[in-house]
XYZ file of C-alpha atoms in Angstrom:
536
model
C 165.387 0.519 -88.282
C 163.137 3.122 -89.569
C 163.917 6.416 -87.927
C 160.689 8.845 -87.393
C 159.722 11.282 -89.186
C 160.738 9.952 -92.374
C 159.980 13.008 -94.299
C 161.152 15.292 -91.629
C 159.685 19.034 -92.348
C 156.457 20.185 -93.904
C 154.831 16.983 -95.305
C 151.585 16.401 -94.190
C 148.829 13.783 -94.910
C 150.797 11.198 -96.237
C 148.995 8.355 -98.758
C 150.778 5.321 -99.395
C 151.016 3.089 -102.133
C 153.244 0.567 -103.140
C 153.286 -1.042 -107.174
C 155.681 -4.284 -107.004
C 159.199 -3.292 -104.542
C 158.639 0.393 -104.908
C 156.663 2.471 -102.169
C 155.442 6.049 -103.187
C 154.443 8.912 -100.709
C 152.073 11.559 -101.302
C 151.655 14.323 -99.119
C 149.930 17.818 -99.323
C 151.422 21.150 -100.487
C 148.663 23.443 -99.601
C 149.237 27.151 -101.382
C 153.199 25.722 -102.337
C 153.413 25.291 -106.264
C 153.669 22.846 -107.515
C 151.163 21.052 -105.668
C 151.515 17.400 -104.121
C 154.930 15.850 -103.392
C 156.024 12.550 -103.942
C 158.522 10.409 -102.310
C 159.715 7.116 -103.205
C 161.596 4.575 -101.426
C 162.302 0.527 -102.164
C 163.368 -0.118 -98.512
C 161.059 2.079 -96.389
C 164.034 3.621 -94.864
C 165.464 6.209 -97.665
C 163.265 8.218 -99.440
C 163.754 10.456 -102.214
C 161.070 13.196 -103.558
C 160.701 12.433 -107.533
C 157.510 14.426 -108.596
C 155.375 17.122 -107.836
C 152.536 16.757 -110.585
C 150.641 19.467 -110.816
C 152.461 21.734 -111.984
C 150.469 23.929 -115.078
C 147.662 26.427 -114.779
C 145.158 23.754 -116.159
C 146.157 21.193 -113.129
C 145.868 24.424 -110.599
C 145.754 27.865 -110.052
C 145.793 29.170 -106.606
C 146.327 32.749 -107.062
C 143.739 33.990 -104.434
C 143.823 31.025 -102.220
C 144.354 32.332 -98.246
C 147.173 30.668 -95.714
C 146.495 26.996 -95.570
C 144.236 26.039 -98.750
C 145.152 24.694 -101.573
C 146.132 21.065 -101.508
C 144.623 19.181 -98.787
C 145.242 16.150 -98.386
C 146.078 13.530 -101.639
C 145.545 10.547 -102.330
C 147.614 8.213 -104.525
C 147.105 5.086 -105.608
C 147.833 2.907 -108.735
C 145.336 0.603 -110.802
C 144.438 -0.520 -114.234
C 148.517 -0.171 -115.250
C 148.802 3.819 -114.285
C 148.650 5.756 -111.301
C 145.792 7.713 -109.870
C 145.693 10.819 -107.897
C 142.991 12.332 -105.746
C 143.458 16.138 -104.894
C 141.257 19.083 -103.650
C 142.122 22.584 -104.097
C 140.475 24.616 -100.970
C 139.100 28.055 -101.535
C 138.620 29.745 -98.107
C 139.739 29.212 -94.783
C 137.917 31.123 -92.672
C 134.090 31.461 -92.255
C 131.520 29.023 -92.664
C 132.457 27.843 -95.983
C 135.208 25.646 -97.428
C 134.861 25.690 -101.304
C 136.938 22.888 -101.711
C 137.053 21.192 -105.161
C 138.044 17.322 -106.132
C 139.910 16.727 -108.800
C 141.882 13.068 -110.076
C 144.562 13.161 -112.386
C 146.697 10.039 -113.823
C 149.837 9.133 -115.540
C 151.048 5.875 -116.750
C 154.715 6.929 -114.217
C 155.380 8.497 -111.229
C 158.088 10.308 -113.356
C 156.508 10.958 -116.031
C 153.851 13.853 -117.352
C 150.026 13.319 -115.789
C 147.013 14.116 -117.084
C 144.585 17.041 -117.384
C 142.716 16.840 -114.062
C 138.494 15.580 -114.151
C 136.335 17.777 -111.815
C 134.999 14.905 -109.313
C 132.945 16.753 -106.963
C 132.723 19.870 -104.304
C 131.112 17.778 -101.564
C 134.137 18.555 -98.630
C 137.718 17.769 -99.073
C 140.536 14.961 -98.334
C 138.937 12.611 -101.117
C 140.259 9.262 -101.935
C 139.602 7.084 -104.380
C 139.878 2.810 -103.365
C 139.900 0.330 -106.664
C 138.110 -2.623 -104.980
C 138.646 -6.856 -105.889
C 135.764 -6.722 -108.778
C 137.125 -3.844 -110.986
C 134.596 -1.225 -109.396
C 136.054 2.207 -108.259
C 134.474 4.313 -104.911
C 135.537 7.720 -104.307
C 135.249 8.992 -100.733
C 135.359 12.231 -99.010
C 134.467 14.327 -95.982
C 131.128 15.860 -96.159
C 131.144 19.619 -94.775
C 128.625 21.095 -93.326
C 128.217 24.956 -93.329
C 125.514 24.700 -90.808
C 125.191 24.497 -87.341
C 123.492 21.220 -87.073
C 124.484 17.914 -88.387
C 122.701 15.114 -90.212
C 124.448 11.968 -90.147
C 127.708 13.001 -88.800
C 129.005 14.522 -85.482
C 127.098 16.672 -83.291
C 130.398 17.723 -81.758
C 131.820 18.914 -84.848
C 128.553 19.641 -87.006
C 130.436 21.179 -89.818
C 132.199 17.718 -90.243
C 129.245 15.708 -91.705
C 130.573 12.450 -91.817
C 132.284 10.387 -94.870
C 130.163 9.738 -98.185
C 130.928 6.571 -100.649
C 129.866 6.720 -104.326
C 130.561 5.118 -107.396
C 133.013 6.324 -110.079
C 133.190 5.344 -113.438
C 136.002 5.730 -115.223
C 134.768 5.054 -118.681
C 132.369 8.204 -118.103
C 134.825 10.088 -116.095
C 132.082 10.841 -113.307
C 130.578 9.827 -109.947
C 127.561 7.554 -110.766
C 124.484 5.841 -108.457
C 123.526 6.835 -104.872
C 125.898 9.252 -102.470
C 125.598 6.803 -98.897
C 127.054 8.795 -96.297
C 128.911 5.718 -94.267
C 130.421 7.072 -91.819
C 129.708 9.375 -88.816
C 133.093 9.335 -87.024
C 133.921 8.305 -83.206
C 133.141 10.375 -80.314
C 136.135 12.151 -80.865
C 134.615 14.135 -83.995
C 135.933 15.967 -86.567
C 136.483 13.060 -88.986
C 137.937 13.477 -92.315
C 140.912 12.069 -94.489
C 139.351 8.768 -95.348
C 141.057 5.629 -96.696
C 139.538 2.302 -97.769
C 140.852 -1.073 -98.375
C 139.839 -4.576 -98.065
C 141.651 -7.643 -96.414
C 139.906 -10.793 -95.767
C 136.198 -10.045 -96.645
C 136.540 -7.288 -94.654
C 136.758 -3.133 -95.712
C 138.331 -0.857 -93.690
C 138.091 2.422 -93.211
C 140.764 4.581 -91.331
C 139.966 8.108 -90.891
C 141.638 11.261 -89.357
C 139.513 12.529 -86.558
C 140.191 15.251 -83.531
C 141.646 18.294 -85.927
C 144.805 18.414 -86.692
C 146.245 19.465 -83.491
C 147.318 17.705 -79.972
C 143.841 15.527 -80.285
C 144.811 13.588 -83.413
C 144.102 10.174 -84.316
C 143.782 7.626 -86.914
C 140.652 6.074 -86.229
C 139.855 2.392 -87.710
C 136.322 1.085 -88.794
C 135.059 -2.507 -90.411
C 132.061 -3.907 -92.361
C 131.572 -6.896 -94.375
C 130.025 -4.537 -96.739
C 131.253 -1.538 -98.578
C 128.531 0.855 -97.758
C 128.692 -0.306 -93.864
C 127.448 -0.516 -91.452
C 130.897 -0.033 -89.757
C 131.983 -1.302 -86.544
C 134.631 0.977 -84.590
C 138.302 -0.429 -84.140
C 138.291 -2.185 -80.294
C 140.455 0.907 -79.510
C 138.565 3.207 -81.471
C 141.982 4.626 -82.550
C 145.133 2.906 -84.330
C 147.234 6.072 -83.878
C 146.923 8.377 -81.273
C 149.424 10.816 -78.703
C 146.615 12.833 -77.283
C 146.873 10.864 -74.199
C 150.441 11.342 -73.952
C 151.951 14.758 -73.909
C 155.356 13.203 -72.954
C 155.464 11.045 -76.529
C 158.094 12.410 -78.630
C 156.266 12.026 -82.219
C 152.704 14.382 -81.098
C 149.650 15.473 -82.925
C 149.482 11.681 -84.305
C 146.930 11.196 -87.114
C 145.920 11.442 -90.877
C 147.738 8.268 -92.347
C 146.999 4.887 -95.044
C 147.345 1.437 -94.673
C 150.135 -0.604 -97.030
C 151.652 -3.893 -97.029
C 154.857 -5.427 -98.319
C 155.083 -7.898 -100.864
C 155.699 -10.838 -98.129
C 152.772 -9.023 -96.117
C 154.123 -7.196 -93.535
C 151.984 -4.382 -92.670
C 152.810 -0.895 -91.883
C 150.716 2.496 -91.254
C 151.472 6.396 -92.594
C 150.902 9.334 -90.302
C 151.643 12.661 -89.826
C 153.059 14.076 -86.263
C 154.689 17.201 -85.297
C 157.739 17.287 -82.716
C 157.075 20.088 -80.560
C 159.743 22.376 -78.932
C 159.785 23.354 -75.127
C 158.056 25.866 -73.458
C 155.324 26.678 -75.394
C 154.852 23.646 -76.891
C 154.944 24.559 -81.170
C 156.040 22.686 -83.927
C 158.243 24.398 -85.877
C 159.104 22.160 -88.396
C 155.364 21.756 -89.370
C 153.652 18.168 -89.810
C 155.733 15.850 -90.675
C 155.278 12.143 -92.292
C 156.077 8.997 -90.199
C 155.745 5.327 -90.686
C 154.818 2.521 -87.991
C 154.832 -0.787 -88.010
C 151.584 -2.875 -87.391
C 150.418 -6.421 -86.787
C 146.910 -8.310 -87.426
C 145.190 -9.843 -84.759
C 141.041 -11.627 -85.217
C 140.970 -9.216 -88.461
C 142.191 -5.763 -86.668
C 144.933 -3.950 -87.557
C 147.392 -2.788 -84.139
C 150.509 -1.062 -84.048
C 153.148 -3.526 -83.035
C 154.886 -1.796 -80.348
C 151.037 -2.678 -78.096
C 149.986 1.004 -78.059
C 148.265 3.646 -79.894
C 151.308 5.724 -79.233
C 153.758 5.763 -82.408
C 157.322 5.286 -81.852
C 160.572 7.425 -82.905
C 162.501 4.020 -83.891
C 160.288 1.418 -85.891
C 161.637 -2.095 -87.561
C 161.995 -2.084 -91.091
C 162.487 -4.414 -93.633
C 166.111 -6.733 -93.310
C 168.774 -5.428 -95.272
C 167.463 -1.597 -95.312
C 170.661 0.529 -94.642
C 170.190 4.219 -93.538
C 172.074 6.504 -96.037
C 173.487 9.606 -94.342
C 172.371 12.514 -95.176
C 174.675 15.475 -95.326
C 174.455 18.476 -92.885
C 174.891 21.234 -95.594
C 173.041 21.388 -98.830
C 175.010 23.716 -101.241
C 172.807 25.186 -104.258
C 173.810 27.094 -106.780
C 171.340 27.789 -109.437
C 173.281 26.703 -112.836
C 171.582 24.834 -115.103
C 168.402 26.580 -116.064
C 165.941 24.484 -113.239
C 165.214 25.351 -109.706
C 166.697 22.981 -107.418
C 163.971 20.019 -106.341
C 164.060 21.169 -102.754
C 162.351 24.670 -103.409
C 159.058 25.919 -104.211
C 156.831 29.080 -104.815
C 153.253 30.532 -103.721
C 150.558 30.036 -105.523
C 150.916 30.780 -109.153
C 151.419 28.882 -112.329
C 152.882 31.703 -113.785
C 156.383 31.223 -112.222
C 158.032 33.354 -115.254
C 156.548 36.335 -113.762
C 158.569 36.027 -110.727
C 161.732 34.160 -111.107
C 163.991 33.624 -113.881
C 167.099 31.241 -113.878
C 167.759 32.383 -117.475
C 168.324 36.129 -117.717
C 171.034 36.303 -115.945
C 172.401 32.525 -116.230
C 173.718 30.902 -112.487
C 171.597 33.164 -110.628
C 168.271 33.235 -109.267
C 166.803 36.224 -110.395
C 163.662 37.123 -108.474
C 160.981 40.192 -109.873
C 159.487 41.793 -107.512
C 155.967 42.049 -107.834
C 153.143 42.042 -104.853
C 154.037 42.558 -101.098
C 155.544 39.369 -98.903
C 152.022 39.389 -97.692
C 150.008 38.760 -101.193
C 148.046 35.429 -102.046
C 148.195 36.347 -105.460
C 151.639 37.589 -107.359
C 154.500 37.133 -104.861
C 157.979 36.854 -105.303
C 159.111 34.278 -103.058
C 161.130 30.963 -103.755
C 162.235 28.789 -100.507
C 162.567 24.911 -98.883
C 161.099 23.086 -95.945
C 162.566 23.854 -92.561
C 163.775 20.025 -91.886
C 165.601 20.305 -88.597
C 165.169 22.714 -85.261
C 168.318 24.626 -85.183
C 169.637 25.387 -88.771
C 171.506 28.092 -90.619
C 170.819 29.782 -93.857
C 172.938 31.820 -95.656
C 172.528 33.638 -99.138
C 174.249 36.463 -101.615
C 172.502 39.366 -103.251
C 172.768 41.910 -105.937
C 170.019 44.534 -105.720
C 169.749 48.191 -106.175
C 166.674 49.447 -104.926
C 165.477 53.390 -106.063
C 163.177 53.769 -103.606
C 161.905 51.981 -99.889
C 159.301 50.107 -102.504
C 161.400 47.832 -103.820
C 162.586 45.072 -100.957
C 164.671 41.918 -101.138
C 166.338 39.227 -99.018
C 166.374 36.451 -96.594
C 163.346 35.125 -95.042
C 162.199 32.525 -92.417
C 158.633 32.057 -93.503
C 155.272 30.046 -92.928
C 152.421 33.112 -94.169
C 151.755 36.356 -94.612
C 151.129 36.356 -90.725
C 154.013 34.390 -89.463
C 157.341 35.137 -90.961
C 160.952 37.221 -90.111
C 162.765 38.317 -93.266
C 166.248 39.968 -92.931
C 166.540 42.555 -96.392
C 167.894 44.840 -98.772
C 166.090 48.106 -99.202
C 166.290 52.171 -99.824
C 166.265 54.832 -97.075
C 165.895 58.583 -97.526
C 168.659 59.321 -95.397
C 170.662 56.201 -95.162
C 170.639 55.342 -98.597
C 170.877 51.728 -99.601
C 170.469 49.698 -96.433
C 170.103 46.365 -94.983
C 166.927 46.115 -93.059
C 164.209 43.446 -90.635
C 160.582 43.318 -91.540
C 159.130 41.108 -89.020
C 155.385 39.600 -88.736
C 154.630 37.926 -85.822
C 151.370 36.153 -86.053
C 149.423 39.213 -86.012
C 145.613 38.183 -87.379
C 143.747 39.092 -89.356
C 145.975 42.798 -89.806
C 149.023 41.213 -90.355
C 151.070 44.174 -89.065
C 154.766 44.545 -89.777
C 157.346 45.127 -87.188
C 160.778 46.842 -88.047
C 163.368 45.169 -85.203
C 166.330 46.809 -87.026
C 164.477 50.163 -87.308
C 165.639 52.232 -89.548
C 168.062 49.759 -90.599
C 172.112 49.994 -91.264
C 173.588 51.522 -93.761
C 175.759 49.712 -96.597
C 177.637 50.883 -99.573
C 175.457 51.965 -102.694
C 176.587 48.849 -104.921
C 178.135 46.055 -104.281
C 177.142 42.023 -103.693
C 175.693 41.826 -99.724
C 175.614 38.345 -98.201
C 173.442 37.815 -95.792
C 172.413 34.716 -93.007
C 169.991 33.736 -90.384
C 170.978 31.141 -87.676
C 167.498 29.406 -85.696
C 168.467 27.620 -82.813
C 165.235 25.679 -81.588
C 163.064 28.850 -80.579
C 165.503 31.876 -81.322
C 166.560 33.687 -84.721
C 169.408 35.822 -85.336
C 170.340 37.893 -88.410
C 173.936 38.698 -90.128
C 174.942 40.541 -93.042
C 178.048 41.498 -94.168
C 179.248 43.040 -97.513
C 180.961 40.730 -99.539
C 184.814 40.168 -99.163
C 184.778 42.818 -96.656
C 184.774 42.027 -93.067
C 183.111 39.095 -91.127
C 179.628 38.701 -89.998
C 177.677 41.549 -88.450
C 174.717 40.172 -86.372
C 171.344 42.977 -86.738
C 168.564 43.784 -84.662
C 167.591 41.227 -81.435
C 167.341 37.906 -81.940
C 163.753 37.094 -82.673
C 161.559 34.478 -81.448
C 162.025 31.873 -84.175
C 158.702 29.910 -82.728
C 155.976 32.001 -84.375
C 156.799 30.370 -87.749
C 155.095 26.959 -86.535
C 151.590 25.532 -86.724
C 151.082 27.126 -82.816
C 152.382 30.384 -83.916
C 150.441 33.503 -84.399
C 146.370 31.985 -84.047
C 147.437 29.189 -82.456
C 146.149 25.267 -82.927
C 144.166 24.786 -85.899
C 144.522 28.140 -86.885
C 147.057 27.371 -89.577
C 148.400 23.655 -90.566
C 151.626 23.956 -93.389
C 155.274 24.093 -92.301
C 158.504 26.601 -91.963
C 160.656 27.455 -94.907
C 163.867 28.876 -95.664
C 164.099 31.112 -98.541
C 164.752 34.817 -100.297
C 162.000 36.970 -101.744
C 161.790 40.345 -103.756
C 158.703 42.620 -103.882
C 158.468 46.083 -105.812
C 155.281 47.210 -104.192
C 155.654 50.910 -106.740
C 154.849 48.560 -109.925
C 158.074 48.557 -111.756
C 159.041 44.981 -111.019
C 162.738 45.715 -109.929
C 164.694 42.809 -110.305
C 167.078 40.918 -107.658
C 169.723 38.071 -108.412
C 170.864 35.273 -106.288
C 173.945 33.714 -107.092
C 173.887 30.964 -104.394
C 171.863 29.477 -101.128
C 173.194 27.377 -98.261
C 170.977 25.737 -95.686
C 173.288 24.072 -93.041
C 172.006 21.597 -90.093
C 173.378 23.264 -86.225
């Protein structure tokens, strides 16, 4: 059986695509460098991440991005003996506007180095780009709207224009002929993240519709034609949980369409799992996979519903591997560890180094916790609801400036960070900066106060421990006594989707990581010798 989510944790938006017996996953990274991650699997069951491929300044630069642009929505797919990838890199969040930006990129491998990205268009984001039976390519994407009033597309959601088809050559590296926009969404509005393929004379077009919250849905369209008209699914939706708050996989939507070499047919999506009372997803939006059937030339989930399941068939002989409850790194070797990323920058040199001091981590502190430009922060996905994280540091701060430690993090809004700092009358201390979904000031709390006071030098180890919706802190010094909880425990909720602005306010994930920031300008240094992440 497959066992839902497959990519448990912040992975979002998930294109398919299979090339012979292996199956790729891409899903978004938003303002997490490098941008897009890919998973592969042979037996739909295990999957392993393998790339993330744009990863130099010339591929992307989001210094200066806010909380939740970047990479929206990819789109992978392979033709012509290489693979193809369809990105945008958003530019604002808030407002009217969107300045989001298509780019495709290619490599001949997954594995291997891809290309300098082509500027497509600036049209709206979640582009795709569908390789049809005669050799032509069409690249599709969202229109937006920054408007009031809609042309074409959904007078519920106005700024969501509707989905526009054109040409692309990729002799001339450009879009070519007439923009058609095909598409004006179902009732349900808000449509976006559009896929095409083609199965018996027929192209379809599934879409993401209803935002990205509890009103999800993968919505399914047909037409003999390319350019449409389209006829609406008899269900108007393939995926869907909005009618069913009791569904354990919610917030159903955004997916692609693949098959298996002996045709069996199965459907991506993303979902969130959300915790009781309030109702948030802490570990983000997550990637699932459901199995589907044909029936007079529509596609259907097989289970009869809209309504994906937890526990899906697979294909025969797929074994589960088991997957170990701690994950031990330790930072030899000269590479970060494949399950950890940074904000924004290309420039990763300026803020972490696993070379100046070899085995360790070091991190250089440089803008506040709170920057979307220069910050010093290096963590992994949040994969399960209770967890425990635990980490060693060597710092000496000269002044309350200079601040480094443990966080739980999802933005500059939403995030608890347990820390080694400077006091004026405590001296070196261990310390809680707390943000707790406070927009747009982003005020920090202090839960510890003051803080507690630790000796001047000297290694400090120090944990957090989220169980479902609560955090606690420990520290202790090294080799010296056991575990000291500090401050209150701390509601461990806020880092989710639902947190802070609430639904559609912000749409990544929760990590797990350490940080430094020298906010005086001196770029004071802190080492990491190890980091455990542990499943509770």
């Amino acid at each position: 059986m497959i066992r839902n989510p497959i990519l448990p944790g912040f992975n979002p938006d998930p294109s398919i695509c299979r090339v012979g017996d292996d199956y790729y996953i891409a899903t978004s990274t938003f303002e997490w460098y490098p941008g897009v991650q890919i998973h592969h699997s042979r037996d739909l069951v295990n999957w392993t991440l393998v790339r993330r491929p744009l990863e130099r300044a010339s591929q992307l630069d989001m210094r200066g991005n806010p909380d939740s642009c970047g990479i929206w929505a990819p789109c992978l797919s392979h033709a012509d003996g290489q693979f193809w990838l369809v990105y945008t890199d958003v530019k604002r969040f808030d407002g009217n506007f969107k300045d989001a930006h298509n780019y495709i990129v290619t490599a001949p491998s997954i594995e291997g180095e891809w290309s300098e990205p082509i500027y497509v268009n600036s049209s709206g984001f979640d582009p795709s780009l569908f390789h049809d039976e005669d050799g032509r390519k069409w690249f599709v994407n969202m229109q937006w709207n920054h408007r009031t009033e809609s042309y074409g597309g959904s007078p519920k959601s106005p700024a969501f224009d509707g989905i526009l088809l054109q040409e692309w050559d990729p002799l001339a590296k450009a879009l070519k002929g007439p923009i058609k926009n095909i598409f004006a969404g179902s009732p349900l509005g808000l449509v976006e993240g559009p896929h095409l393929f083609k199965k018996n004379g027929w192209y379809y077009l599934t879409t993401a519709e209803g935002g990205t919250g509890y009103d999800h849905a993968v919505t399914m369209a047909r037409s003999r034609g390319i350019e449409g008209p389209y006829e609406l699914h008899p269900n108007m939706h393939l995926i869907t949980s909005k009618d069913h708050p009791g569904a354990v996989l919610q917030r159903a939507g955004h997916g692609q369409y693949v098959e298996t070499p002996d045709g069996e047919a199965y459907h991506t999506h993303l979902c969130g799992r959300p915790l009781p009372p309030k109702r948030r997803c802490t570990l983000g939006r997550e990637t699932s996979l459901q199995r589907c059937v044909w029936r007079d030339d529509w596609l259907y989930l097989e289970n009869g519903t809209s309504v994906p399941d937890v526990d899906v068939p697979g294909l025969f002989g797929a074994v589960p591997a088991e997957k170990p409850m701690r994950s031990e790194y330790n930072f030899n070797g000269g590479k970060l560890p494949a399950d950890f990323q940074w904000l924004r920058t290309p420039e990763h040199g300026r803020i972490f180094s696993l070379t100046d001091r070899p085995g360790h981590l070091r991190l250089i502190g440089r803008e506040s916790i709170g920057s979307w430009f220069e910050q010093s922060l290096v963590a992994r996905r949040q994969e399960h609801h209770s967890f425990r994280a635990e980490t060693v540091i060597e710092f000496s701060p000269d002044t309350y400036q200079q601040v480094a430690g443990l966080t739980h993090y999802y933005n500059r809004h939403k995030f608890h960070a347990v820390a080694v700092t400077l006091h004026e009358t405590l001296g070196r201390c261990v310390t809680i900066l707390s943000c707790n979904g406070d927009y747009p000031n982003g005020r920090l709390s202090f839960p510890a106060g003051s803080g507690v006071a630790i000796p001047a030098d000297g290694r400090v180890q120090l944990a957090m421990e989220i169980r479902e919706n609560d955090l606690q802190f420990f520290w202790q010094t090294e080799g010296k006594g056991a575990w000291q909880p500090i401050g209150p425990a701390l509601d461990a909720g806020v880092i989710s989707d639902e947190g802070g602005r609430g639904e559609h306010g912000s749409f990544t994930g929760a990590f797990a990581g350490v940080f430094a920031f020298d906010t005086s300008g001196r770029g004071k240094a802190a080492d990491f010798d190890w980091f455990n992440y542990d499943e509770l």
